[in-house]
PDB file of C-alpha atoms in Angstrom:
ATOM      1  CA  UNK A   1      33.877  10.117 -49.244  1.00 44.00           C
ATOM      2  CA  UNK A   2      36.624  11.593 -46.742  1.00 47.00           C
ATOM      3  CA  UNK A   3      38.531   9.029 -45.421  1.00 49.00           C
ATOM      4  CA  UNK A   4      40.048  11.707 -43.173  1.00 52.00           C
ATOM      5  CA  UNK A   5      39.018  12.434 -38.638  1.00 50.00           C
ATOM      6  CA  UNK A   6      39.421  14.890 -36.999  1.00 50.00           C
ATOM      7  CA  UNK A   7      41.368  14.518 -33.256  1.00 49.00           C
ATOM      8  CA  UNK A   8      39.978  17.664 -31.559  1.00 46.00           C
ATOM      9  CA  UNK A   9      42.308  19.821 -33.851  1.00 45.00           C
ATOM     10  CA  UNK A  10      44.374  18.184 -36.599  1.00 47.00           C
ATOM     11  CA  UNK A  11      43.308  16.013 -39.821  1.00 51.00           C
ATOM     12  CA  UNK A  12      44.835  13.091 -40.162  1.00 55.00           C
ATOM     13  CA  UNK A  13      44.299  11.374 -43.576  1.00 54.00           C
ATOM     14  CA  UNK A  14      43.997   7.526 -43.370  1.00 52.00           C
ATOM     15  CA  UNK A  15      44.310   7.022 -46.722  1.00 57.00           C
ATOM     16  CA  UNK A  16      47.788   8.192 -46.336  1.00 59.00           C
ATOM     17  CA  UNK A  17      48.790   5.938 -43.778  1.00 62.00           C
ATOM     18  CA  UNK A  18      49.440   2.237 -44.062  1.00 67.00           C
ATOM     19  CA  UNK A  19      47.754  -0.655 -42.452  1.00 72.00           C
ATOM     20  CA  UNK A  20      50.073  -0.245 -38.952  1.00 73.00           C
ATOM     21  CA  UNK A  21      49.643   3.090 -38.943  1.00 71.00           C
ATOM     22  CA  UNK A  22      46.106   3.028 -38.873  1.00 72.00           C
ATOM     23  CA  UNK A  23      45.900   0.560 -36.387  1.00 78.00           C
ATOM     24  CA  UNK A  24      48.576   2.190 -34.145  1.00 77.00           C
ATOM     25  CA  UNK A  25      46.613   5.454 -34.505  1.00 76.00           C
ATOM     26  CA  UNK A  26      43.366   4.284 -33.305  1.00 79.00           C
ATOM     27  CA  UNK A  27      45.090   1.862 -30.570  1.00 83.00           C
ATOM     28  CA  UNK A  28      46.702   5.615 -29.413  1.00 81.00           C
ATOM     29  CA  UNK A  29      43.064   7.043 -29.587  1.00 80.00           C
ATOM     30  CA  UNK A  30      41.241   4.636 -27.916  1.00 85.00           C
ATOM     31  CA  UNK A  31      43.749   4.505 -24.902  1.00 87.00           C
ATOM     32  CA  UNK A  32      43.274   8.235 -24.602  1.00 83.00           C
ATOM     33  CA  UNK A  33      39.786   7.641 -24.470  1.00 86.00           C
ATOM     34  CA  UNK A  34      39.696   5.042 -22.226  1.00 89.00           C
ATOM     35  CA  UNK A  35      42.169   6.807 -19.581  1.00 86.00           C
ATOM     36  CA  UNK A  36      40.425  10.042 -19.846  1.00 85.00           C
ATOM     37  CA  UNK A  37      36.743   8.008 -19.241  1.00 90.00           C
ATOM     38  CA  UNK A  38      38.521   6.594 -16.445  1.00 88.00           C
ATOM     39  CA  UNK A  39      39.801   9.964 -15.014  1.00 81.00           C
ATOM     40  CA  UNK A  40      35.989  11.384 -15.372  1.00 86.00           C
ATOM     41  CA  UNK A  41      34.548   8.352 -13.565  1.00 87.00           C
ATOM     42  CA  UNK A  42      36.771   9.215 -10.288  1.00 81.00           C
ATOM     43  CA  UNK A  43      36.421  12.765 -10.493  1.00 79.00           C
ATOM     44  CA  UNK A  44      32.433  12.941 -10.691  1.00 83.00           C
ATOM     45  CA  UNK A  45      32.328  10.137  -8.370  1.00 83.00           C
ATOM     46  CA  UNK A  46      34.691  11.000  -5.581  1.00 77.00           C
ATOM     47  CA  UNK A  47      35.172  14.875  -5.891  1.00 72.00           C
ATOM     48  CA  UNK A  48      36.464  16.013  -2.914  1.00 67.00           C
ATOM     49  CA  UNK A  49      38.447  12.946  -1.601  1.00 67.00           C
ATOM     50  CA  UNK A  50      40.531  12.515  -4.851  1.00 67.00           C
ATOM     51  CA  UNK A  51      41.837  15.876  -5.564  1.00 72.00           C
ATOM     52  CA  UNK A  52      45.358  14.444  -4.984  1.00 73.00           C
ATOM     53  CA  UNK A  53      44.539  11.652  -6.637  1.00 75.00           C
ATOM     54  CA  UNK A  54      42.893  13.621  -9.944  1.00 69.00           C
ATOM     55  CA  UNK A  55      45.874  15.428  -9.878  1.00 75.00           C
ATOM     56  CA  UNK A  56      48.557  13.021 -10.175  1.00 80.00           C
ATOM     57  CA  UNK A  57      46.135  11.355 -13.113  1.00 75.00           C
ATOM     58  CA  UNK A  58      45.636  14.496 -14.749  1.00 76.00           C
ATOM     59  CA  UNK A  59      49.531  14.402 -14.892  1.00 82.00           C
ATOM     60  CA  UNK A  60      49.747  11.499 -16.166  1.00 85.00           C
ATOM     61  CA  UNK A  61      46.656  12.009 -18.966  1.00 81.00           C
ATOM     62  CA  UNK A  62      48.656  15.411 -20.008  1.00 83.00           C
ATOM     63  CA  UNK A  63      51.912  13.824 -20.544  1.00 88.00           C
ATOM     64  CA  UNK A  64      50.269  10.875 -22.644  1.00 85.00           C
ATOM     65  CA  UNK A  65      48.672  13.419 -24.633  1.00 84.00           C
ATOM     66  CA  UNK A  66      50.684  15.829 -25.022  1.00 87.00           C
ATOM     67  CA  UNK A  67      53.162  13.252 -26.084  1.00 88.00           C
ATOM     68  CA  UNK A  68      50.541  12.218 -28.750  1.00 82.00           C
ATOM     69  CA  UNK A  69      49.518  15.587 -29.940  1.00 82.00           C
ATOM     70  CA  UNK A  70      53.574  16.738 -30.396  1.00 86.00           C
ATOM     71  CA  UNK A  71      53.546  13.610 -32.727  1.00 82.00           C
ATOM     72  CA  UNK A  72      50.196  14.330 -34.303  1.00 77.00           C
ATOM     73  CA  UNK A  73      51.213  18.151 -35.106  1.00 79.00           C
ATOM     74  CA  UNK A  74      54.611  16.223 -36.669  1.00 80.00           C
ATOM     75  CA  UNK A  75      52.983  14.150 -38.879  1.00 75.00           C
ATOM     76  CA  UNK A  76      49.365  14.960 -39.607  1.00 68.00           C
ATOM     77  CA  UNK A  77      49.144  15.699 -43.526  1.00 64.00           C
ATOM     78  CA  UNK A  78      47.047  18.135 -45.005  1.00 65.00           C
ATOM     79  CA  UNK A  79      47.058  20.095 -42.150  1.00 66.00           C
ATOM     80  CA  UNK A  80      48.405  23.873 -42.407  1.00 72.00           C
ATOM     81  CA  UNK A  81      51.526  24.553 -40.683  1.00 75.00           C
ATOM     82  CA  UNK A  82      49.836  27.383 -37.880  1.00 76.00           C
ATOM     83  CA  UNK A  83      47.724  24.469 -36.871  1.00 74.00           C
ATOM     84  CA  UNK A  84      50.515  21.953 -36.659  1.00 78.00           C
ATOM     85  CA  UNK A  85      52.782  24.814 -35.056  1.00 83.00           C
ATOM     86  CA  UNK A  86      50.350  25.015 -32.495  1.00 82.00           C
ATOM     87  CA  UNK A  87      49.567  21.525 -31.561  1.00 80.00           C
ATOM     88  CA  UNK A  88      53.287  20.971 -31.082  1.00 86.00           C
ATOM     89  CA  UNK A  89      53.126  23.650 -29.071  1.00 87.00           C
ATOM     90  CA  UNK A  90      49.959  22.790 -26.749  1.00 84.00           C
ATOM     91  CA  UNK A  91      51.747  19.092 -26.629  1.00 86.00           C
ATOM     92  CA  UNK A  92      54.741  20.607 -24.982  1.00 90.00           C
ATOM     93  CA  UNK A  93      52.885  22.485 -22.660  1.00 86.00           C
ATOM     94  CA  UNK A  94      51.079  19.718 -21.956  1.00 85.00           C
ATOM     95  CA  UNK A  95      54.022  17.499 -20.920  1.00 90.00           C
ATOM     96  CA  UNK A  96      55.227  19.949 -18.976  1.00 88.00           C
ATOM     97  CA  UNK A  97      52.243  20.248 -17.072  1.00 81.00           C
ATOM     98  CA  UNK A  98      52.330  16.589 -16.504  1.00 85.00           C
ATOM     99  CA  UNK A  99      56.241  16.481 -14.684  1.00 88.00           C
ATOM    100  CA  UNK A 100      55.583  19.453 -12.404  1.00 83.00           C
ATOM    101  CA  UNK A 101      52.110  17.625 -11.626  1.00 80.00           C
ATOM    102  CA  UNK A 102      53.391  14.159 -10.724  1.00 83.00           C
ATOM    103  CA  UNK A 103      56.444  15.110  -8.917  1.00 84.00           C
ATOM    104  CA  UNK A 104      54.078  17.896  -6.692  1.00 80.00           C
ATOM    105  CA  UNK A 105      50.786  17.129  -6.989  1.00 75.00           C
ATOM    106  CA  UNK A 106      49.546  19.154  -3.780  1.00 69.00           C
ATOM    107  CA  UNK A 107      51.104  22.075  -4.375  1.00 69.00           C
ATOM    108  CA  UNK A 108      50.408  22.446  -7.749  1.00 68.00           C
ATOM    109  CA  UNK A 109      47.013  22.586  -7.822  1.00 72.00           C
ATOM    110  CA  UNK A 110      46.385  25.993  -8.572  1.00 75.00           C
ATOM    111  CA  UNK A 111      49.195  26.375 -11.284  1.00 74.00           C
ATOM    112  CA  UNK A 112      47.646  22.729 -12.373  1.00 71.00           C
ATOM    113  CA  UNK A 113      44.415  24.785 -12.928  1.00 76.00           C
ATOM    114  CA  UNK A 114      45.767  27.670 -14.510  1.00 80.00           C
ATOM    115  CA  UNK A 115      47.494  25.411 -16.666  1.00 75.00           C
ATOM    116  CA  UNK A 116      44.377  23.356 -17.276  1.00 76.00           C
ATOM    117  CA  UNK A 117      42.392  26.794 -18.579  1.00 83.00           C
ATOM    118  CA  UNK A 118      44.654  28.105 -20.857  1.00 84.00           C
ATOM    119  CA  UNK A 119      45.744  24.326 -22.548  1.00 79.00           C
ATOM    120  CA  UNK A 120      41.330  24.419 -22.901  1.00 81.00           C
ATOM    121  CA  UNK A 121      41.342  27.885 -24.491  1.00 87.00           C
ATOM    122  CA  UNK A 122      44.212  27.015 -26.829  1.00 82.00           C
ATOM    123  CA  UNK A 123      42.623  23.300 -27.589  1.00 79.00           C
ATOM    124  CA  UNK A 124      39.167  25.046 -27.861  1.00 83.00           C
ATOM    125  CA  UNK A 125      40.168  27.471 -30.242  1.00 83.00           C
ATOM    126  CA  UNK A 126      42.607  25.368 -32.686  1.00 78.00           C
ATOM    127  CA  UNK A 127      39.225  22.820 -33.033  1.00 76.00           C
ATOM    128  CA  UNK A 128      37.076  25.584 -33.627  1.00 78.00           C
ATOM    129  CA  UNK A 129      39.504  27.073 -36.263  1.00 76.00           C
ATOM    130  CA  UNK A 130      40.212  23.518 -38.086  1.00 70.00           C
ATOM    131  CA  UNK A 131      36.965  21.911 -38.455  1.00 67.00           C
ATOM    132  CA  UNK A 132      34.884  24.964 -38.778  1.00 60.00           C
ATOM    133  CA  UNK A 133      34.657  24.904 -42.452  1.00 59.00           C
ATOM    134  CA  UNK A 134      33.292  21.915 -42.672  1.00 59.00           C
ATOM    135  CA  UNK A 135      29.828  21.279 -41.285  1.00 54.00           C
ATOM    136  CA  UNK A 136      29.802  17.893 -41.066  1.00 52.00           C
ATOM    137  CA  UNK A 137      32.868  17.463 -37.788  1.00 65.00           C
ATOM    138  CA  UNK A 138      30.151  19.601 -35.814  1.00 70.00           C
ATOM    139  CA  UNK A 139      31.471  17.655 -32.858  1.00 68.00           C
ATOM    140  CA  UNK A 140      34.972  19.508 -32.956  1.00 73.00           C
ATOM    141  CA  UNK A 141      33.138  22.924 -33.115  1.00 78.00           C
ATOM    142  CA  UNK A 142      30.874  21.552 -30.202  1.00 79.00           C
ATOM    143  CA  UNK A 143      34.059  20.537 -28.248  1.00 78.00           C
ATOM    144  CA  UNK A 144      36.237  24.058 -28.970  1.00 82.00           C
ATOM    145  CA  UNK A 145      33.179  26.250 -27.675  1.00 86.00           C
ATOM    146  CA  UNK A 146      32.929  23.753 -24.486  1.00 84.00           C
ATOM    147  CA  UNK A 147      37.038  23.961 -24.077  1.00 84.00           C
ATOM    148  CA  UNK A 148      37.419  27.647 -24.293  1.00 88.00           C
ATOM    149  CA  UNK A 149      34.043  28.566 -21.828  1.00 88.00           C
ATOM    150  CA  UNK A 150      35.319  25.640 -19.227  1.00 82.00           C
ATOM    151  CA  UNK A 151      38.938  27.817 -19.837  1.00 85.00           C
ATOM    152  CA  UNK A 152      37.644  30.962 -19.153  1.00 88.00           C
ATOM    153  CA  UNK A 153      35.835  29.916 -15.976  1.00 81.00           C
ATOM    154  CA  UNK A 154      38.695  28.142 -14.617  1.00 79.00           C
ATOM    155  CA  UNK A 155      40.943  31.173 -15.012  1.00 83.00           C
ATOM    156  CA  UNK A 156      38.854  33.812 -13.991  1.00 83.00           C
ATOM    157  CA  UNK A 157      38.937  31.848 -10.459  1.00 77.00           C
ATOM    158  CA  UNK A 158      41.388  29.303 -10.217  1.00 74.00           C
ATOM    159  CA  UNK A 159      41.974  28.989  -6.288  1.00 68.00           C
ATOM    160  CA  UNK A 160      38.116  28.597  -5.758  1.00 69.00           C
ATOM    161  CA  UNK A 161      37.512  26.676  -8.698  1.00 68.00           C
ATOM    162  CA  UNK A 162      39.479  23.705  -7.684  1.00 72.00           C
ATOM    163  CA  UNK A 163      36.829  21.561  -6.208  1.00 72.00           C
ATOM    164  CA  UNK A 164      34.584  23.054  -9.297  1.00 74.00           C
ATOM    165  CA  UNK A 165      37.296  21.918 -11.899  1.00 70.00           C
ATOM    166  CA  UNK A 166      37.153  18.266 -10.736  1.00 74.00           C
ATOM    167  CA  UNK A 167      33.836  18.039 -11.678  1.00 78.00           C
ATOM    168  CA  UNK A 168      34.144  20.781 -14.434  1.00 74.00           C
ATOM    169  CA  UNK A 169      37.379  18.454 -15.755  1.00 76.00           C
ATOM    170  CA  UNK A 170      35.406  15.183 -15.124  1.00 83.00           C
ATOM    171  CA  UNK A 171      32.303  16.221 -17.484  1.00 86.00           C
ATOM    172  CA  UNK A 172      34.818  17.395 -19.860  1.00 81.00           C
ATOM    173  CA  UNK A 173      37.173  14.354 -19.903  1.00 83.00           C
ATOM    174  CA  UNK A 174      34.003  12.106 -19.881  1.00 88.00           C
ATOM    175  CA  UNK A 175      32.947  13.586 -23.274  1.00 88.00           C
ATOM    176  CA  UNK A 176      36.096  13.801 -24.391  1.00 83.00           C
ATOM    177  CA  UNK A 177      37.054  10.326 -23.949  1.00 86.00           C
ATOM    178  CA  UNK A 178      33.461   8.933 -25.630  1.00 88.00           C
ATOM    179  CA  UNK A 179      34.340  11.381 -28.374  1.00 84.00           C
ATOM    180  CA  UNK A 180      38.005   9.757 -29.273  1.00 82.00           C
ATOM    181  CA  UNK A 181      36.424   6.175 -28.379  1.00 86.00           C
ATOM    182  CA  UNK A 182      33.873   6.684 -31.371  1.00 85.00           C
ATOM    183  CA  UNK A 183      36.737   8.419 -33.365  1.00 78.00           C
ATOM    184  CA  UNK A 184      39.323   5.353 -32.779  1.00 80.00           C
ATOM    185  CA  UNK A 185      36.162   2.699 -33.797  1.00 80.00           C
ATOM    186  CA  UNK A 186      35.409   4.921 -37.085  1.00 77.00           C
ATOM    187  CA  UNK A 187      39.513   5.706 -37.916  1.00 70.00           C
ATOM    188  CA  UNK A 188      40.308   4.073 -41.229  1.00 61.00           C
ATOM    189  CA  UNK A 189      37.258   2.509 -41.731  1.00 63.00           C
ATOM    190  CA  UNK A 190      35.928   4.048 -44.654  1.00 50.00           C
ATOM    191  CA  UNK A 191      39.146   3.270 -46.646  1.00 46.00           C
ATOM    192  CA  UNK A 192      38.879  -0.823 -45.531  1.00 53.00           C
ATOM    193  CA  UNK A 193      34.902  -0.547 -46.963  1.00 50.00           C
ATOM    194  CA  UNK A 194      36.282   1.071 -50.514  1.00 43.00           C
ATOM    195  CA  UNK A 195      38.918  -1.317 -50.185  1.00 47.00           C
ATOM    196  CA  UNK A 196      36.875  -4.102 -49.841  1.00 52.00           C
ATOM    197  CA  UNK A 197      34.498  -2.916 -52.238  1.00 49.00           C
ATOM    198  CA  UNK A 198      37.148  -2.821 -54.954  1.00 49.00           C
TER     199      UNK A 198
END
């Protein structure tokens, strides 16, 4: 039994982490979740009138994560190093993103959604490229074809495709944050039932 989860594009082991580390990793997980559910709730529901707003959030969400992911491509284990090279690598470009989108939201926009396609295509395609050998993390293969289309779309057209994103972004952050709440609940549990069990 793998004791192992996938976040979107790395493997992290549980039953190479202690206790803390466990719990720290789904408390980071769940948070992500829960701030990206958030950010989907105000995009679908106020489209237009929030686009300042989304922004600013979708600063925030991309420096949290890409904090998280920089530190997920530093110490996920049994991970190759082209996958960890590249998370580090989205995670930078991801906090980034989040400092030129808090400190100028408005005018930003459009680099915001350029930025916001090509972190998807680069997300969509690590996911695809981890968890594709293995049939049963269907989900990450699910979420790297969804990343790299919504990508593609959004930088095809990114002026028009503001308005579009917000809902394009709030469907995707809605599944995405469901996705890493289920992921933080099932983190590390397999290893406390064998532990248990022994």
């Amino acid at each position: 039994m793998s004791n192992g989860i996938t976040v979107f594009d790395l493997t992290i082991d549980s039953a190479r982490l202690t206790k803390s580390e466990v719990m720290w990793i789904r408390i980071a997980i769940a948070l992500s979740g829960i701030l990206a559910i958030v950010l989907a709730v105000l995009m679908l529901t106020w489209p237009q009138k929030t686009v300042a707003i989304v922004a600013v959030l979708f600063g925030v969400y991309f420096l949290v994560t890409g904090i998280f992911r920089v530190a997920r491509g530093i110490f996920a284990a049994g991970t190759s190093a082209g996958v960890r090279v590249l998370a580090i690598l989205l995670g930078v470009l991801l906090i980034v993103a989040g400092i030129v989108t808090i400190r100028n939201p408005l005018n930003s926009l459009v680099v915001l959604a350029m930025i916001i396609g090509i972190s998807w295509i680069i997300e969509g395609i690590a996911a695809i490229v981890e968890t594709a050998s293995d049939s049963s993390r269907w989900f990450g293969i699910v979420f790297g074809i969804i990343s790299v289309l919504a990508g593609i779309v959004v930088l095809i057209s990114p002026l028009e495709s503001i308005n579009v994103l917000v809902v394009i972004g709030g469907i995707f952050l809605l599944i995405s944050g469901v996705i890493q709440l289920v992921q933080a609940f099932t983190f590390g549990r397999a290893l406390k039932r064998l532990a248990g069990a022994s």
